[in-house]
PDB file of C-alpha atoms and ligand atoms in Angstrom:
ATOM      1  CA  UNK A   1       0.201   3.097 -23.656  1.00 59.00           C
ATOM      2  CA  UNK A   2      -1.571   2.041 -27.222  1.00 78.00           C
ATOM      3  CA  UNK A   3      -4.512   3.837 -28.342  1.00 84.00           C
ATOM      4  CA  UNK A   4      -5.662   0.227 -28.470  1.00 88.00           C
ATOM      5  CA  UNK A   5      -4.930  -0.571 -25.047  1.00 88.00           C
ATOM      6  CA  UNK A   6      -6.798   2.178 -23.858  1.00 86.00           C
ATOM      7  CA  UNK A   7      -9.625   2.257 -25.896  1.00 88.00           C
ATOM      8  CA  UNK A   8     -10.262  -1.057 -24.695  1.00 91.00           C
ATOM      9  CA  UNK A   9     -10.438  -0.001 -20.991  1.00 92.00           C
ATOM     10  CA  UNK A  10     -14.276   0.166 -20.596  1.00 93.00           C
ATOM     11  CA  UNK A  11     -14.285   2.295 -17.694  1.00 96.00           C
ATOM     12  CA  UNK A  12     -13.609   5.728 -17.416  1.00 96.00           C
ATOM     13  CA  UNK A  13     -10.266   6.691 -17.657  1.00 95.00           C
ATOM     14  CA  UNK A  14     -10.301   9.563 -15.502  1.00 95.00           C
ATOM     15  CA  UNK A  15     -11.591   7.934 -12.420  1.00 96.00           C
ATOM     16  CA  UNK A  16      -9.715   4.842 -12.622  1.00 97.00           C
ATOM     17  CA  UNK A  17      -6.398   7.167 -12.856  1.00 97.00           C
ATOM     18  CA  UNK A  18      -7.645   9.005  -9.525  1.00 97.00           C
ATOM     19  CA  UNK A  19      -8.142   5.942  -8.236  1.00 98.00           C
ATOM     20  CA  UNK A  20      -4.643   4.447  -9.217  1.00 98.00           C
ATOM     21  CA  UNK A  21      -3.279   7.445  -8.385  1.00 98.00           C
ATOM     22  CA  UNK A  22      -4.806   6.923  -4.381  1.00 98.00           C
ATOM     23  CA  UNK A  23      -3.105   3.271  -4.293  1.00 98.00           C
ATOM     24  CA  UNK A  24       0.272   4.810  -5.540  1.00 98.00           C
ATOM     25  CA  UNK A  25       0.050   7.766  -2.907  1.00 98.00           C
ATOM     26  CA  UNK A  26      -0.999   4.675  -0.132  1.00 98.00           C
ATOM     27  CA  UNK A  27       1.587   2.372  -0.709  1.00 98.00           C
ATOM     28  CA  UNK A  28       4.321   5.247  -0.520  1.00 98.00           C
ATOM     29  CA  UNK A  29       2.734   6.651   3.026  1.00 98.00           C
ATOM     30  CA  UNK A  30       2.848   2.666   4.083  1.00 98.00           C
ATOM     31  CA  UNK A  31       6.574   2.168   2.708  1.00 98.00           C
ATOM     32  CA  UNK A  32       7.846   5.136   4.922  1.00 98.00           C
ATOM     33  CA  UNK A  33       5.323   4.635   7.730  1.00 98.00           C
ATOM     34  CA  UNK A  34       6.332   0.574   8.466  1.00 98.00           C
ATOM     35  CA  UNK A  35      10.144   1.869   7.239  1.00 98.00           C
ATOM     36  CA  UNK A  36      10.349   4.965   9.855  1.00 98.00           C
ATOM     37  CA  UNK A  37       9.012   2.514  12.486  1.00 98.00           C
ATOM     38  CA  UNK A  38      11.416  -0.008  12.087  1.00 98.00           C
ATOM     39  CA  UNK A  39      14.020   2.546  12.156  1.00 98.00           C
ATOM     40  CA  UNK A  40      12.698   4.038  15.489  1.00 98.00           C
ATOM     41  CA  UNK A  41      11.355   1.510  17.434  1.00 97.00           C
ATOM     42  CA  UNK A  42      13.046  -0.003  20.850  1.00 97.00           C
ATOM     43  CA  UNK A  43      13.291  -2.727  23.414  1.00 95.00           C
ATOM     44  CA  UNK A  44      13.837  -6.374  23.666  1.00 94.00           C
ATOM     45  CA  UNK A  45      11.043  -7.463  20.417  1.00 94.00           C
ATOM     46  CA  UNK A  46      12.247  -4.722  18.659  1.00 97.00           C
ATOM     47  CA  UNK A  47      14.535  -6.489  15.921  1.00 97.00           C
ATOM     48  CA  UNK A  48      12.057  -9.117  15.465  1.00 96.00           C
ATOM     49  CA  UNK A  49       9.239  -6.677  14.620  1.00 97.00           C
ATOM     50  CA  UNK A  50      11.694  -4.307  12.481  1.00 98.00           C
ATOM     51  CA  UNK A  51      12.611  -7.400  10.617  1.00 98.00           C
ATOM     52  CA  UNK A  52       9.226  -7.742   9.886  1.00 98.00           C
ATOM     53  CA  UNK A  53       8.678  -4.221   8.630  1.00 98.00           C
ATOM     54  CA  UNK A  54      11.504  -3.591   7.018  1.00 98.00           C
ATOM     55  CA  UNK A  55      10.285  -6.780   4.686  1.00 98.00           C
ATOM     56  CA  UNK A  56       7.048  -5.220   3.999  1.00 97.00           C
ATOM     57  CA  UNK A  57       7.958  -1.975   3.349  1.00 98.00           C
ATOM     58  CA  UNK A  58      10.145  -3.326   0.732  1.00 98.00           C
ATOM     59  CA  UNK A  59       6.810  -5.095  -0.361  1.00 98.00           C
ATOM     60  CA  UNK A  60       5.190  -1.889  -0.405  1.00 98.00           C
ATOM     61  CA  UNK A  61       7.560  -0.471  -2.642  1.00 98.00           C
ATOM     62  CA  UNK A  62       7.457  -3.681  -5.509  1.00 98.00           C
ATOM     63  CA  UNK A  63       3.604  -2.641  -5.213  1.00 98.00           C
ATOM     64  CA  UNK A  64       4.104   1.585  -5.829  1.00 98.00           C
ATOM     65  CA  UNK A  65       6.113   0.680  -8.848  1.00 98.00           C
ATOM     66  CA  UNK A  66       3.708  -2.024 -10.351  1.00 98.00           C
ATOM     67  CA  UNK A  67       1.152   0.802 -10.067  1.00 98.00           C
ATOM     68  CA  UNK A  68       2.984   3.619 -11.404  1.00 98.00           C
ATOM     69  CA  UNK A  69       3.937   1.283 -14.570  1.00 98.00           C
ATOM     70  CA  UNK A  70       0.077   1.161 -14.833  1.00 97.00           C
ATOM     71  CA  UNK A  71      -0.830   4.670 -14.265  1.00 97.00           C
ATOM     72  CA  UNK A  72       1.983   6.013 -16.839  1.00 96.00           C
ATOM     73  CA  UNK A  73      -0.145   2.993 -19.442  1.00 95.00           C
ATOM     74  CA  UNK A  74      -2.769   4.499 -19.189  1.00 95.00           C
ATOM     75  CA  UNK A  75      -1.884   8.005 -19.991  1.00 95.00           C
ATOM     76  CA  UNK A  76      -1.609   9.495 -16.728  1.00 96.00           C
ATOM     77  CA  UNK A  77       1.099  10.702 -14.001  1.00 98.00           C
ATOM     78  CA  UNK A  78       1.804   9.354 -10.527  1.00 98.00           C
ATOM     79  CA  UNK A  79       1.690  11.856  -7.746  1.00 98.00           C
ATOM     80  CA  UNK A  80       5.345  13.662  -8.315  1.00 97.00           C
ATOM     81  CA  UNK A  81       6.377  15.131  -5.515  1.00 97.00           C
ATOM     82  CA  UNK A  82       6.908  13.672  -2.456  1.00 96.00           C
ATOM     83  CA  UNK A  83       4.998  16.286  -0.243  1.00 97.00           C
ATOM     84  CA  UNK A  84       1.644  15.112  -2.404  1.00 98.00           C
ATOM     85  CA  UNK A  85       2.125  11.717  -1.399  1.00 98.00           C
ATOM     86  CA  UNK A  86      -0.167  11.940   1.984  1.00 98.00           C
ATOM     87  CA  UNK A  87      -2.542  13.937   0.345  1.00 97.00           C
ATOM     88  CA  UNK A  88      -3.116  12.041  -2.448  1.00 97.00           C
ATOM     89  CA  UNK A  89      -3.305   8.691  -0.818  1.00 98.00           C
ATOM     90  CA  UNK A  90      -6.797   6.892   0.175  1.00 96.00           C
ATOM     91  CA  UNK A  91      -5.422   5.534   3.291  1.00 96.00           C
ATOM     92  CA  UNK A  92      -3.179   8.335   4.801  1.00 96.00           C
ATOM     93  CA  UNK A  93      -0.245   8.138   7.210  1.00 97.00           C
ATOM     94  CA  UNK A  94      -0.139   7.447  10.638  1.00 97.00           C
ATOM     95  CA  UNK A  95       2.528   9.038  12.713  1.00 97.00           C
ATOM     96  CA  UNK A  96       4.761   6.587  14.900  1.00 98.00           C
ATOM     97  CA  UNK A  97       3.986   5.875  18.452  1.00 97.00           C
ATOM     98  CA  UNK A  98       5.199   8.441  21.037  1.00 97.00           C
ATOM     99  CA  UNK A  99       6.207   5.293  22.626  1.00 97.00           C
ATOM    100  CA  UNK A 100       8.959   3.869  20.921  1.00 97.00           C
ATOM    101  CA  UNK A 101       8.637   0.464  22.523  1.00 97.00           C
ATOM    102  CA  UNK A 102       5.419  -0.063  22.044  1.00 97.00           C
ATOM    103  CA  UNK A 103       5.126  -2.707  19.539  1.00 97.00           C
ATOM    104  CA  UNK A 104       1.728  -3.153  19.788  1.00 97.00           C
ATOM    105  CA  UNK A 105       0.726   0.243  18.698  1.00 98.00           C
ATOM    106  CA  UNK A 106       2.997  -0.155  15.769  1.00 98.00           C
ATOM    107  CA  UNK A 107       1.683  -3.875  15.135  1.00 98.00           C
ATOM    108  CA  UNK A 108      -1.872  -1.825  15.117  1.00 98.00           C
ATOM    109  CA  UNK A 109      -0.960   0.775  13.111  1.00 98.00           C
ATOM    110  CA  UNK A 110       0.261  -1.396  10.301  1.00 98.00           C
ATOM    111  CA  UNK A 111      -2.951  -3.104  10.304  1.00 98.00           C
ATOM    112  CA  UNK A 112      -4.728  -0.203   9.546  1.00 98.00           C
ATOM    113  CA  UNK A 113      -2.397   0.450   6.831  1.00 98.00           C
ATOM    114  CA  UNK A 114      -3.194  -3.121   5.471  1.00 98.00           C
ATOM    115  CA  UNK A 115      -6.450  -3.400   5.977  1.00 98.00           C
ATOM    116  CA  UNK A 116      -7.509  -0.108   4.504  1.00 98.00           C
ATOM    117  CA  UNK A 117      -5.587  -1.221   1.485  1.00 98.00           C
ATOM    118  CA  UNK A 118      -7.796  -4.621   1.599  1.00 98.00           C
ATOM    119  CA  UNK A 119     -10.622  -2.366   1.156  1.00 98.00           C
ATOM    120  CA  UNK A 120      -9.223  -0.060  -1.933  1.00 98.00           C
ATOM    121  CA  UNK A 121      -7.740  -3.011  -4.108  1.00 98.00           C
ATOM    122  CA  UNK A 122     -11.160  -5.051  -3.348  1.00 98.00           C
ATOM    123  CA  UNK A 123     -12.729  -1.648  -4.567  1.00 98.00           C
ATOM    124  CA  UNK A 124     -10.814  -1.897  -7.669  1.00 98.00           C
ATOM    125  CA  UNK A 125     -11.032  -5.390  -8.632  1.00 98.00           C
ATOM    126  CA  UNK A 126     -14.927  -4.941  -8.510  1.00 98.00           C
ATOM    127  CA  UNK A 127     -14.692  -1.510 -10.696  1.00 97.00           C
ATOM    128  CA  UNK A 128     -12.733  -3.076 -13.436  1.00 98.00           C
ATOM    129  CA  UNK A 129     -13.725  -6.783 -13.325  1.00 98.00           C
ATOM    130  CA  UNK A 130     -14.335  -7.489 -16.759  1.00 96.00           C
ATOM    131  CA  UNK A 131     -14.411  -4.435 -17.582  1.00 97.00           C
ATOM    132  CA  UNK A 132     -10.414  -3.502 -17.608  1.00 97.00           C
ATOM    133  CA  UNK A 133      -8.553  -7.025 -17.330  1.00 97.00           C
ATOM    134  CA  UNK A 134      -4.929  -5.587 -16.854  1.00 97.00           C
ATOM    135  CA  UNK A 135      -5.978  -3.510 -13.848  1.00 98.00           C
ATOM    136  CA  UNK A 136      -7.851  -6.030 -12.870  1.00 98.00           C
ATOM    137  CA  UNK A 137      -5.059  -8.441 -12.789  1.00 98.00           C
ATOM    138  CA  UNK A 138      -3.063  -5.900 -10.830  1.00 98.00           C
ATOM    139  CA  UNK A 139      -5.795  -5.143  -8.138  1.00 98.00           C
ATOM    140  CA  UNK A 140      -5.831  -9.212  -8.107  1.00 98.00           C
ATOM    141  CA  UNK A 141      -2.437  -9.420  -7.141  1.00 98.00           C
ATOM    142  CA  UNK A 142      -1.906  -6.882  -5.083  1.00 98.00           C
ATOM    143  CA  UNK A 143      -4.967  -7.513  -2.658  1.00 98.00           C
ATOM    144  CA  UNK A 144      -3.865 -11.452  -2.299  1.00 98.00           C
ATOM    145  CA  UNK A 145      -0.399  -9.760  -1.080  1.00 98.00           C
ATOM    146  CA  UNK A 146      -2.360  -7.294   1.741  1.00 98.00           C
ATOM    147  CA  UNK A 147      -4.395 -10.318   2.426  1.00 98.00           C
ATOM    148  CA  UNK A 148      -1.394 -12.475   3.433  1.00 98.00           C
ATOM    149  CA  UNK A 149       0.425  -9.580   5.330  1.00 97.00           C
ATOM    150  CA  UNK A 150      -2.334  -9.099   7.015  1.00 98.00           C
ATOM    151  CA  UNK A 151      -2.487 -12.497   8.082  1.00 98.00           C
ATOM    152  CA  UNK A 152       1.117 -11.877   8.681  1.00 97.00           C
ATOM    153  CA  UNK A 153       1.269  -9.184  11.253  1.00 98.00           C
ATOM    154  CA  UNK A 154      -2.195 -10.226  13.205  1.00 98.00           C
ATOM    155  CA  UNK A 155       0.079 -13.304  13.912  1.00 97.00           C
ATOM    156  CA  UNK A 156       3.186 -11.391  15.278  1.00 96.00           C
ATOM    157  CA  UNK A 157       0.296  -9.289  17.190  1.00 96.00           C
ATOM    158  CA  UNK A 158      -0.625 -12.671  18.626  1.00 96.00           C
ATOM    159  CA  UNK A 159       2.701 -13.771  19.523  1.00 93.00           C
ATOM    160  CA  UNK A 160       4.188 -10.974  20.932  1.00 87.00           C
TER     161      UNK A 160
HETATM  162 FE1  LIG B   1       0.926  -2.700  -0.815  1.00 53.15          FE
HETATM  163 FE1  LIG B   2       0.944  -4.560   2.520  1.00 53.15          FE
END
């Protein structure tokens, strides 16, 4: 990025890279988490759940990208090599169910994915509200997205 467009970030660099950095790592472990599910998972709801998944994962994805842009902005480098990813990430990965069919488990597990990433983009909006308007923006966006899946998979919880 600019000089400009970091010198106007008015919080420190460093820790909102580390930061960043934890979001990139989290939405890779949730890609391949809700992606290796759908793969794996069996039984009569099966399809309708891996449809589901297999949506959000590519969700996850649009979101890794839109923070990588950001972290390579401001200077820095998203976590390169894939056997970083769960080590670096805020949120971690959760292994599939032993039980393939049980959809509920995975349902659960997803919402722990989601949910924890509620709590880091909420993190980040605070830390950079007015502060750092372009991360801002992209915390902004990306939490109303883990809000509404979410809402999203508590319903297919509901109706299974
Ligand atoms: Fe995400
Ligand atoms: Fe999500």
């Amino acid at each position: 990025m600019g000089k400009t467009g970091r010198k106007v970030v008015e919080v420190p660099i460093n820790e909102l890279l580390t930061d960043l950095n934890k979001a990139y790592a989290d939405e890779w472990c949730a890609l391949y988490q809700y992606w290796y599910d759908a793969l794996i998972t069996e039984g009569i709801n099966a399809p309708i759940v891996a449809e589901h998944l297999k949506k959000q994962a590519l969700d996850e994805m649009k979101h890794a990208e839109k923070i990588g842009n950001r972290i390579l902005e401001l200077g820095g480098t998203p976590v390169s090599r894939p056997d970083k990813l769960v080590h670096a990430s805020g949120c971690g990965y959760i292994d599939p169910p032993k039980d393939k069919t049980d959809l509920k488990q995975i349902i659960q597990d997803t919402l722990k994915a989601e949910r924890c990433a509620i709590e880091a983009y909420n993190r980040l909006a605070k830390m950079t509200l007015g502060k750092d308007p372009v991360t801002y923006e992209l915390a902004s966006d990306l939490l109303t997205d883990e809000v509404s899946d979410e809402e999203e998979f508590e319903n297919l919880l509901a109706n299974l």
